[in-house]
CSV table of C-alpha atoms and ligand atoms in Angstrom, one decimal:
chain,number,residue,atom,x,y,z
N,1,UNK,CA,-44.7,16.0,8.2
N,2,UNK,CA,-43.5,14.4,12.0
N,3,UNK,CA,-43.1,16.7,14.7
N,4,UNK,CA,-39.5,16.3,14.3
N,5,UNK,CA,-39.2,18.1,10.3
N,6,UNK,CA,-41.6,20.6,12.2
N,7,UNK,CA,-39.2,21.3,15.1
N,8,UNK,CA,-36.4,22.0,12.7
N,9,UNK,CA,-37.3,24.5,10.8
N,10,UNK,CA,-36.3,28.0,11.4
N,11,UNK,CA,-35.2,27.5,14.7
N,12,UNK,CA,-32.0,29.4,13.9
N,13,UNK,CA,-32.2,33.1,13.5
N,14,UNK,CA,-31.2,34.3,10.4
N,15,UNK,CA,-29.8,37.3,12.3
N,16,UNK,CA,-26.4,36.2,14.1
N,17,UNK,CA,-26.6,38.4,16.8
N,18,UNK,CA,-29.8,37.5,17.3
N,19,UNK,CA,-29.6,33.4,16.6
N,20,UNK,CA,-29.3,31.0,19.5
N,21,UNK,CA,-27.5,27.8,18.3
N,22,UNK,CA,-28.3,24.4,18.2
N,23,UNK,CA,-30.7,22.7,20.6
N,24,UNK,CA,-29.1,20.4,22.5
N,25,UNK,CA,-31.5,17.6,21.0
N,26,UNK,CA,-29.5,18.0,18.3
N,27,UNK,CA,-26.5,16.0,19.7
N,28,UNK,CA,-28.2,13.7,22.0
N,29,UNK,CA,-31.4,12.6,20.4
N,30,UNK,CA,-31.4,9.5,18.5
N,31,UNK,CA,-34.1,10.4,17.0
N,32,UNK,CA,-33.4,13.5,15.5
N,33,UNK,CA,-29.8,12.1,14.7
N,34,UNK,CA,-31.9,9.5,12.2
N,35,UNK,CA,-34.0,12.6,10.7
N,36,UNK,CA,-31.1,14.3,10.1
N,37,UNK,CA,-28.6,12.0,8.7
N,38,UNK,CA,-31.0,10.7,6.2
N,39,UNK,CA,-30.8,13.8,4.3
N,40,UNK,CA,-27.1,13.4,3.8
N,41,UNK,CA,-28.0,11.1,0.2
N,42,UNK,CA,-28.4,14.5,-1.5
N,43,UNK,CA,-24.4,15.4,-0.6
N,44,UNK,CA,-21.7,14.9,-2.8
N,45,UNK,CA,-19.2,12.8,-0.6
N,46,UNK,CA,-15.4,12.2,-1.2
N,47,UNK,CA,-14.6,8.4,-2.1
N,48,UNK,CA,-10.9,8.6,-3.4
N,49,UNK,CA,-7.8,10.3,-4.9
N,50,UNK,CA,-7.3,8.6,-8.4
N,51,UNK,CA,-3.6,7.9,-6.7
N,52,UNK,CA,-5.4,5.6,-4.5
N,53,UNK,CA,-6.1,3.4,-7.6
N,54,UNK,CA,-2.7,3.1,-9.0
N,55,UNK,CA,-2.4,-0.3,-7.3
N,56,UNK,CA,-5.3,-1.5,-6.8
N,57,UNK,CA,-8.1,-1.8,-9.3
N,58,UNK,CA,-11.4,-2.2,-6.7
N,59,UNK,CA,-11.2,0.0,-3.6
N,60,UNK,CA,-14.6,-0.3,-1.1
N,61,UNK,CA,-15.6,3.0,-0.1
N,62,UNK,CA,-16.6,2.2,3.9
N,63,UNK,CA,-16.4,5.8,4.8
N,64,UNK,CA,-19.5,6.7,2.8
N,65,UNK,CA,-21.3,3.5,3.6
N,66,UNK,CA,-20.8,5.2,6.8
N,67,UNK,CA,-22.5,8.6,5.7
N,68,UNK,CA,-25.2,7.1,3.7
N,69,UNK,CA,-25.5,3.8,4.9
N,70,UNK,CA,-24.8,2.4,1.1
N,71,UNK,CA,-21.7,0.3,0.4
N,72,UNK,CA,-20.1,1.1,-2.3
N,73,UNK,CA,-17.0,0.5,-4.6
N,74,UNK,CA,-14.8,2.4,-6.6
N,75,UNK,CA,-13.0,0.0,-9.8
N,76,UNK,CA,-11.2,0.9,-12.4
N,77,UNK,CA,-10.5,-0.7,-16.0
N,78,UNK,CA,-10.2,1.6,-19.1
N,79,UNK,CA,-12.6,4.2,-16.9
N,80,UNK,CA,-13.3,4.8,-13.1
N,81,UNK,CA,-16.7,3.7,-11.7
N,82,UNK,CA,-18.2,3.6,-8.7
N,83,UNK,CA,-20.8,0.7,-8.3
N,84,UNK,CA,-22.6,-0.8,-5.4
N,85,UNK,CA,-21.1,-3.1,-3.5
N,86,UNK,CA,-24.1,-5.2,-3.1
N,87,UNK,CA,-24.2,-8.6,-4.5
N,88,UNK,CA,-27.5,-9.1,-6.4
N,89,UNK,CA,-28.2,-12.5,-5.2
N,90,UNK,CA,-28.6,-12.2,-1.5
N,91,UNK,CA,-27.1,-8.9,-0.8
N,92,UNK,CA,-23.5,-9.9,0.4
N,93,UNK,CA,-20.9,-7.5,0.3
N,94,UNK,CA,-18.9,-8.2,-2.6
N,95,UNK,CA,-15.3,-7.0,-1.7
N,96,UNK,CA,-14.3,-6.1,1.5
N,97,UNK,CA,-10.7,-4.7,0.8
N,98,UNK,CA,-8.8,-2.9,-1.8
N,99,UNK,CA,-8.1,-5.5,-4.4
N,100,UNK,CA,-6.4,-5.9,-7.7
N,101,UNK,CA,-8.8,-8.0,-9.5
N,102,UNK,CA,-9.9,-9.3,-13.3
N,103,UNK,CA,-13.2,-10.3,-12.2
N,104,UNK,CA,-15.4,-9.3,-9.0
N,105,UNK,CA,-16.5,-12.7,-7.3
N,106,UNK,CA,-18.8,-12.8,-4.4
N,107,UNK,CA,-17.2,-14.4,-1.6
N,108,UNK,CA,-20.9,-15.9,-0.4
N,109,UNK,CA,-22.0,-18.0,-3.3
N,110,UNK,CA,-19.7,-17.3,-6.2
N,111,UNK,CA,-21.4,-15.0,-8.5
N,112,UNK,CA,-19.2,-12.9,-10.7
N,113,UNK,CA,-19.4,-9.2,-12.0
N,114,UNK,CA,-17.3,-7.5,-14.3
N,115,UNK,CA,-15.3,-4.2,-13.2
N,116,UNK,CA,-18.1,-2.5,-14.7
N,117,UNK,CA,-20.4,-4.3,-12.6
N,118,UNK,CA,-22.2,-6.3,-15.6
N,119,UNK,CA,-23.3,-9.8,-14.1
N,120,UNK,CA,-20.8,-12.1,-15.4
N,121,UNK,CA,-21.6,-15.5,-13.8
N,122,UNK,CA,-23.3,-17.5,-11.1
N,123,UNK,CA,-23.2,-21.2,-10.1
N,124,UNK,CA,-25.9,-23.4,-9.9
N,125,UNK,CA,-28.6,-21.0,-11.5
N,126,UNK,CA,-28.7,-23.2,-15.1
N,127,UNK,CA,-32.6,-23.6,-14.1
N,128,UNK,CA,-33.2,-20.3,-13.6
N,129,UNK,CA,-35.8,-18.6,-15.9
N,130,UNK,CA,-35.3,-14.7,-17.4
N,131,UNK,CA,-32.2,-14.8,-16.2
N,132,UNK,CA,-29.8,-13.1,-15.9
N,133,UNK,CA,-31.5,-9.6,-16.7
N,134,UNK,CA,-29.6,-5.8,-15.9
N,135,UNK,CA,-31.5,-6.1,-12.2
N,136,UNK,CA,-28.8,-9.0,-11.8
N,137,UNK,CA,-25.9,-6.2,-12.4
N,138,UNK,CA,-24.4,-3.5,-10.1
N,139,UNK,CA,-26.0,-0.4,-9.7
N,140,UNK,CA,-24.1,2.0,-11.0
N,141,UNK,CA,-23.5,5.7,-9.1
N,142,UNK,CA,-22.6,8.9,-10.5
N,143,UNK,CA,-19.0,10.1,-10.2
N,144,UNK,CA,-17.3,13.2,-10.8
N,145,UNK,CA,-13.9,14.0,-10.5
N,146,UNK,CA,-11.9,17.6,-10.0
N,147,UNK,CA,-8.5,17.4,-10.2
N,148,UNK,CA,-8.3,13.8,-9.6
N,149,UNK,CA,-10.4,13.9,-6.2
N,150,UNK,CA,-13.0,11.9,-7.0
N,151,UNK,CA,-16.4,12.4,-5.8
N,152,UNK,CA,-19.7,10.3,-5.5
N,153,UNK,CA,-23.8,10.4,-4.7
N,154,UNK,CA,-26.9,9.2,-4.3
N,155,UNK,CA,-29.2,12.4,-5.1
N,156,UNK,CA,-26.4,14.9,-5.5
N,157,UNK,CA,-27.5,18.8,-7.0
N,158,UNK,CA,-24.9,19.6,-9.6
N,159,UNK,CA,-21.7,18.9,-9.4
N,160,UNK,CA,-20.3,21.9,-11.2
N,161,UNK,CA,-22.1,24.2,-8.9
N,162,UNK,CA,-20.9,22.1,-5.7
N,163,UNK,CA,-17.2,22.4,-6.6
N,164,UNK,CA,-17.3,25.7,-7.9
N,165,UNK,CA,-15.8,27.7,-4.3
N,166,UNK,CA,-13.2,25.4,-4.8
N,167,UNK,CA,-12.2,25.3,-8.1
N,168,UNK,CA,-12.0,29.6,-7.9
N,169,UNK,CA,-10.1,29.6,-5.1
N,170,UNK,CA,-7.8,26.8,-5.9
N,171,UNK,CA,-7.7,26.1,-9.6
N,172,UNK,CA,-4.3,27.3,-10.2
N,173,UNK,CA,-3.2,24.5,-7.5
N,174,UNK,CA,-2.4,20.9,-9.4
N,175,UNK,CA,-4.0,18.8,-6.8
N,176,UNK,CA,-3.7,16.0,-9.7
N,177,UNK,CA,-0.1,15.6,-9.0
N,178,UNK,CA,-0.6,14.6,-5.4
N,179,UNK,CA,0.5,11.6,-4.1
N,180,UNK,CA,-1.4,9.5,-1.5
N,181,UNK,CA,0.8,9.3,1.4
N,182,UNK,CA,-0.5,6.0,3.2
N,183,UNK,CA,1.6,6.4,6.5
N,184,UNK,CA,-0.7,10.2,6.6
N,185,UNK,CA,-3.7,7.6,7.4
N,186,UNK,CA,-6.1,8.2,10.2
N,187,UNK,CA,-9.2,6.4,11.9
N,188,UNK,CA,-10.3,7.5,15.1
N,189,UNK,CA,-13.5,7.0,16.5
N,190,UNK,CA,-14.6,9.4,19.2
N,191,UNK,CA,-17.5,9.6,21.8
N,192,UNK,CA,-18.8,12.4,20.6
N,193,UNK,CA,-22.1,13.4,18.2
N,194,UNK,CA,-21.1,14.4,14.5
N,195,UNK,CA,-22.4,17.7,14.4
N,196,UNK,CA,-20.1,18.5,17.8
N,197,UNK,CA,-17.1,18.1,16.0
N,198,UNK,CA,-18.1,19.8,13.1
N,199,UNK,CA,-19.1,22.6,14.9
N,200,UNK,CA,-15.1,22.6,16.8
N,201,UNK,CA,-14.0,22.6,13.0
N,202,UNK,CA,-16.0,25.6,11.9
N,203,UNK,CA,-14.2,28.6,14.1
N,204,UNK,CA,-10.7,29.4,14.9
N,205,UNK,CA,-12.0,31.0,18.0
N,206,UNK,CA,-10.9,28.2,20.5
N,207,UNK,CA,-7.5,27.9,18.5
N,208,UNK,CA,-5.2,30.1,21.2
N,209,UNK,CA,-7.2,28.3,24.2
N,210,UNK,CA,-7.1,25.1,23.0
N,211,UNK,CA,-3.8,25.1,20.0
N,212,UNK,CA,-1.5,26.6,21.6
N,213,UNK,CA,1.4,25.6,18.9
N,214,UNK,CA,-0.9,26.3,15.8
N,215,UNK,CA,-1.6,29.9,17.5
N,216,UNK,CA,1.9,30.4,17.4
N,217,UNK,CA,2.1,29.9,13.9
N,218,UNK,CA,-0.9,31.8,12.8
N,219,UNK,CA,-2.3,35.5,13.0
N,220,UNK,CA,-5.1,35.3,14.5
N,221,UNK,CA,-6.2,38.5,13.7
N,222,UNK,CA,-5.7,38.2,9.7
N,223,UNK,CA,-8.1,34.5,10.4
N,224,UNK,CA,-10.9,34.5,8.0
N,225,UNK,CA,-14.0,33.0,7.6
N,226,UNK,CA,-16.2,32.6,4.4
N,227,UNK,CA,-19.7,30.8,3.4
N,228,UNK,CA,-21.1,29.8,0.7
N,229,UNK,CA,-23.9,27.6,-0.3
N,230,UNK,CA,-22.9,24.3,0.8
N,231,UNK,CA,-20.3,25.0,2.8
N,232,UNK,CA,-17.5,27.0,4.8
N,233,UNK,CA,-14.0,28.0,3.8
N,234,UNK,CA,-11.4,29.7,6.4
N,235,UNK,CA,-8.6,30.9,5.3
N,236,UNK,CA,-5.4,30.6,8.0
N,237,UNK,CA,-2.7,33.6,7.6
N,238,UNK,CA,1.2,33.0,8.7
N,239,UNK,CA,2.8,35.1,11.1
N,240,UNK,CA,6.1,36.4,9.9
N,241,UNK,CA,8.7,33.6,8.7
N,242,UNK,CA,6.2,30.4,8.9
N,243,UNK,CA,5.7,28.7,6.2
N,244,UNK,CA,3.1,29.5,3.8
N,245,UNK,CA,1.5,29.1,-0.2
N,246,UNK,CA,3.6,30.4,-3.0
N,247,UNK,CA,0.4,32.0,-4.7
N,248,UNK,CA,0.9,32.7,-8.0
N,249,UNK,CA,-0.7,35.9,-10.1
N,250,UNK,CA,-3.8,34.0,-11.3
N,251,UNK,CA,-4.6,33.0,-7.1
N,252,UNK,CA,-7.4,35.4,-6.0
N,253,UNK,CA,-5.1,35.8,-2.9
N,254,UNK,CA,-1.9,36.3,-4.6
N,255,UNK,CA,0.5,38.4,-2.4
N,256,UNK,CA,-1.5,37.4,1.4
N,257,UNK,CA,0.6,35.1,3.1
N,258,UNK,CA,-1.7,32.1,3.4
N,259,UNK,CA,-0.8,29.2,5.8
N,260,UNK,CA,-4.1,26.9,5.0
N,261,UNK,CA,-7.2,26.3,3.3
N,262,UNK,CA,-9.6,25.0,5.7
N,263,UNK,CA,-12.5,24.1,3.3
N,264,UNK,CA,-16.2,22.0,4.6
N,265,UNK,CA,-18.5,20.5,2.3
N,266,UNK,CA,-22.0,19.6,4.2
N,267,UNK,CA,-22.3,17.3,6.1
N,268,UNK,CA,-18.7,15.9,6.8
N,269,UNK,CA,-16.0,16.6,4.4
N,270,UNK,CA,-13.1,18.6,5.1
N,271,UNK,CA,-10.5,19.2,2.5
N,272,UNK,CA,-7.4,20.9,4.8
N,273,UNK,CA,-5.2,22.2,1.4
N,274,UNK,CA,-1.3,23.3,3.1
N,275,UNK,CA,2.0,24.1,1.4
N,276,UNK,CA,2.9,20.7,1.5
N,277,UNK,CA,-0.7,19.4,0.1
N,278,UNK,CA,-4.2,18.1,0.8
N,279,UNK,CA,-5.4,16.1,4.3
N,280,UNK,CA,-9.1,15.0,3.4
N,281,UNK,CA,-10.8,14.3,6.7
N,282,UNK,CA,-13.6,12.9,7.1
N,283,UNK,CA,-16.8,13.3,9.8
N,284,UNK,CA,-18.8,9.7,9.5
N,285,UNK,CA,-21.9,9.7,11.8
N,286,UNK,CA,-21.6,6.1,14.1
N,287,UNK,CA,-24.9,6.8,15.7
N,288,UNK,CA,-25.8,9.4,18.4
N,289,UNK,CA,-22.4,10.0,20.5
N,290,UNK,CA,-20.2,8.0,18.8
N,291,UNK,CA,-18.1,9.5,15.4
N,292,UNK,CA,-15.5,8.4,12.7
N,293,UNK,CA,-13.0,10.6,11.7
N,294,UNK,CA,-11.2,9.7,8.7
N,295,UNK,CA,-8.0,11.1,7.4
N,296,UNK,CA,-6.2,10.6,3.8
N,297,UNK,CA,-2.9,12.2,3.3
N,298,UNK,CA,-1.8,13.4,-0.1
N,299,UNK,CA,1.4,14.8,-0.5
N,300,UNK,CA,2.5,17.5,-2.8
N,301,UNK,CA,6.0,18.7,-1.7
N,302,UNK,CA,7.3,17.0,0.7
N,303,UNK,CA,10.3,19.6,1.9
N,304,UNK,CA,7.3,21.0,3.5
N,305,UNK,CA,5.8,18.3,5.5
N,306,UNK,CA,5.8,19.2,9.6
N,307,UNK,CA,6.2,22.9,8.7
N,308,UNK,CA,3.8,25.7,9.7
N,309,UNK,CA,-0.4,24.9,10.2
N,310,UNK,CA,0.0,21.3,8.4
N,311,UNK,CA,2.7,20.6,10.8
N,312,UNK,CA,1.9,18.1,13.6
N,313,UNK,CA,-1.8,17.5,12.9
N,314,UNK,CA,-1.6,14.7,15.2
N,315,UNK,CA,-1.4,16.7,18.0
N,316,UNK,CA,-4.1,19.1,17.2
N,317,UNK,CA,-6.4,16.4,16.4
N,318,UNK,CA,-5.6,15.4,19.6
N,319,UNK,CA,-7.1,18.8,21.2
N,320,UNK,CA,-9.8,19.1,19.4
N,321,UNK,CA,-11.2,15.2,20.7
N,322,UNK,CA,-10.4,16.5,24.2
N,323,UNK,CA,-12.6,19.3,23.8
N,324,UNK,CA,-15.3,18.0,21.3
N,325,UNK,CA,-15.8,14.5,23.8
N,326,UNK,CA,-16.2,16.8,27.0
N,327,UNK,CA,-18.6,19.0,25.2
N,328,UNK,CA,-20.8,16.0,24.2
N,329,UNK,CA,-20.7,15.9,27.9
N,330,UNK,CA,-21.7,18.7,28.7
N,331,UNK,CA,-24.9,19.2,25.9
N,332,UNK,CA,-26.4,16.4,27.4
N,333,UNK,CA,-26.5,18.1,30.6
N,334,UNK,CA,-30.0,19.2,32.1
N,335,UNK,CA,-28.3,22.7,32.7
N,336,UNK,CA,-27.6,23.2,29.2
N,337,UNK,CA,-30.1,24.0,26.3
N,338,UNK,CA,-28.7,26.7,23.6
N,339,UNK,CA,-26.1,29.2,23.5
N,340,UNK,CA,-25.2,31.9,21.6
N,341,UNK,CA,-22.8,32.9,18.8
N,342,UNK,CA,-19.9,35.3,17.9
N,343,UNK,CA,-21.0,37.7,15.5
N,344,UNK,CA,-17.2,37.8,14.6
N,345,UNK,CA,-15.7,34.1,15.6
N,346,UNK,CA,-18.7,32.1,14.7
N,347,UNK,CA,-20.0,32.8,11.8
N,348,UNK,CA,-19.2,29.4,9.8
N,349,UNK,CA,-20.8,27.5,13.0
N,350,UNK,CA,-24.1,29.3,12.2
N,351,UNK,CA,-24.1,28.8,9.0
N,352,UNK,CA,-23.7,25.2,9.4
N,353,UNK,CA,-26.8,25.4,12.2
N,354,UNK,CA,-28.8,27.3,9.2
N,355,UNK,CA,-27.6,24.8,6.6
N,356,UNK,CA,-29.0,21.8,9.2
N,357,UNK,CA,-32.2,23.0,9.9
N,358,UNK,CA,-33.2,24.9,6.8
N,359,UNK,CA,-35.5,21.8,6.5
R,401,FES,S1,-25.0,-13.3,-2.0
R,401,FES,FE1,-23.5,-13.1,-3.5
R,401,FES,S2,-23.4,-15.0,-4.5
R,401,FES,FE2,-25.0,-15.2,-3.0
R,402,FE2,FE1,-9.3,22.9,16.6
């Protein structure tokens, strides 16, 4: 064990009132960046809605390339697969955009792979002894799908357990009947470490300093906060006449006037569920002070877009950069080491400190 695994454990108080947050290291080492990142192969990571594949039958999956530095690809032929994107000759990258495709074809020497990822052909190898063998094919990757979202890892824990906070909370809600919404798209990257805006994500505390339209739309007061194993959910309430979920009986919060599910997976995935649907955004790690954030739009009813908390996401997105850049500033400052928490704002920003450091 380095120094490093040594310095991470414990080092947030299990006791909120008691816990100082992250270390500063955290966000400005590149050292403990590495360490920490390559735990993120045991995470279930979001690749795709299956409405992404209606038109396309091979869609590369750069986002979690970016999370766990693996390319991969989703296809699809009678089933849905995700397979590496590595070609087993010299290690090319086999497709580089979404593609409707028979046969995969690497663009560096020519071999060929099936949509399953079985090695089909390869020029020039006539000589070649014990070949081909099943090394020569694409690794495949588990995948998991819940309600068409679909889902992929490396070293995932079980997928059942993973999903469950969403699928008691949500169940009733037919995500499968979404439809990807292309102009929704986002990529942004900002100067800022990972776990920064992560953090931002995890309270509504700075919302009425730093949203000042979304605070007028939401009650502050009814804003809740909830953990579970791997992750966080808040749950957004809407002031009087702003637009909010039609729960029905079999909801858990049937009756509550609910503007948005705010839900985080460890590390990086944020599923933002409004009246008018699902915006997936993602948190992919660039290196130290530099961050991805990815947004998918899927659209369930659109008579609600630009209504309520889902409303102008641009702009809030736009807030939360302002504030998660200057912070990145300001941890990296020789004045500034830890802080200390909200036992009533901050309790999903601890328990993504614990989750980090929990070794
Ligand atoms: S690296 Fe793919 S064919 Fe050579
Ligand atoms: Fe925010």
């Amino acid at each position: 064990m380095c120094w490093l695994e040594v310095s991470r454990l414990d080092i947030i108080d299990a006791d909120i009132r008691r816990a100082e947050t992250l270390p500063s290291r955290f966000y400005t080492d590149p050292n403990t960046f590495d360490e920490v990142i390559s735990g993120f192969a045991n995470s279930w990571h979001f690749a795709a809605h299956e409405d992404q594949l209606s038109s396309v039958n091979a869609l590369p999956l750069p986002h979690i390339e970016g999370m766990v530095r693996e390319p991969m690809l989703l296809t699809k032929d009678d089933e849905v697969r995700c397979i590496s994107n590595v070609c087993t000759h010299r290690g090319m990258v086999v497709v580089n955009e979404p593609c409707s495709a028979g046969v995969l074809v690497c663009p560096y020497h020519g071999r060929s792979f099936s949509l399953d990822g079985c090695f089909r052909h390869m020029p020039e190898f006539e000589q070649v002894e014990d070949f081909p063998t099943p090394a020569d094919d694409l690794r495949q990757f588990p995948l998991e799908s819940w309600k068409g979202l679909l889902f992929t890892t490396i070293d995932g824990v079980d997928f059942e357990r993973w999903i469950a906070p969403l699928e008691e909370r949500l169940g009733w809600l037919p995500v499968d009947s979404f439809r990807h919404a292309p102009s929704r798209h986002r990529e942004y990257t900002i100067e800022a470490n990972w776990a920064l805006y992560v953090d931002n994500y995890l309270e509504g505390f700075h919302i009425p300093y730093v949203h000042g339209d979304l605070h007028d739309v939401l009650d502050h007061d009814g804003y809740r906060t909830e953990l579970f194993d791997g992750g966080v959910l808040q749950v957004g309430m809407a002031r009087e006449g702003e637009s909010c979920f039609d729960l029905p009986e079999s909801s858990p919060d049937h009756g509550e006037r609910v503007a948005a599910y705010y839900y985080w997976f460890h590390p990086g995935l944020m599923l933002n569920f409004y009246p008018w649907g699902l915006s997936v955004n993602l948190v992919v790690p660039l290196s130290v002070n530099r961050t991805a954030i990815v947004y998918h739009g899927f659209v369930g009813d659109e008579s609600l877009l630009d209504m309520g908390a889902g409303g102008d996401l641009d702009k809030v997105e736009d807030e939360d950069q302002f504030v998660v850049e200057a912070t990145q500033r300001g941890v990296a400052s020789r004045a500034y080491e830890r802080g200390r928490y909200s036992p009533t704002r901050e309790t999903g920003v601890h328990h993504f400190h614990r989750l980090l450091t929990r070794g």
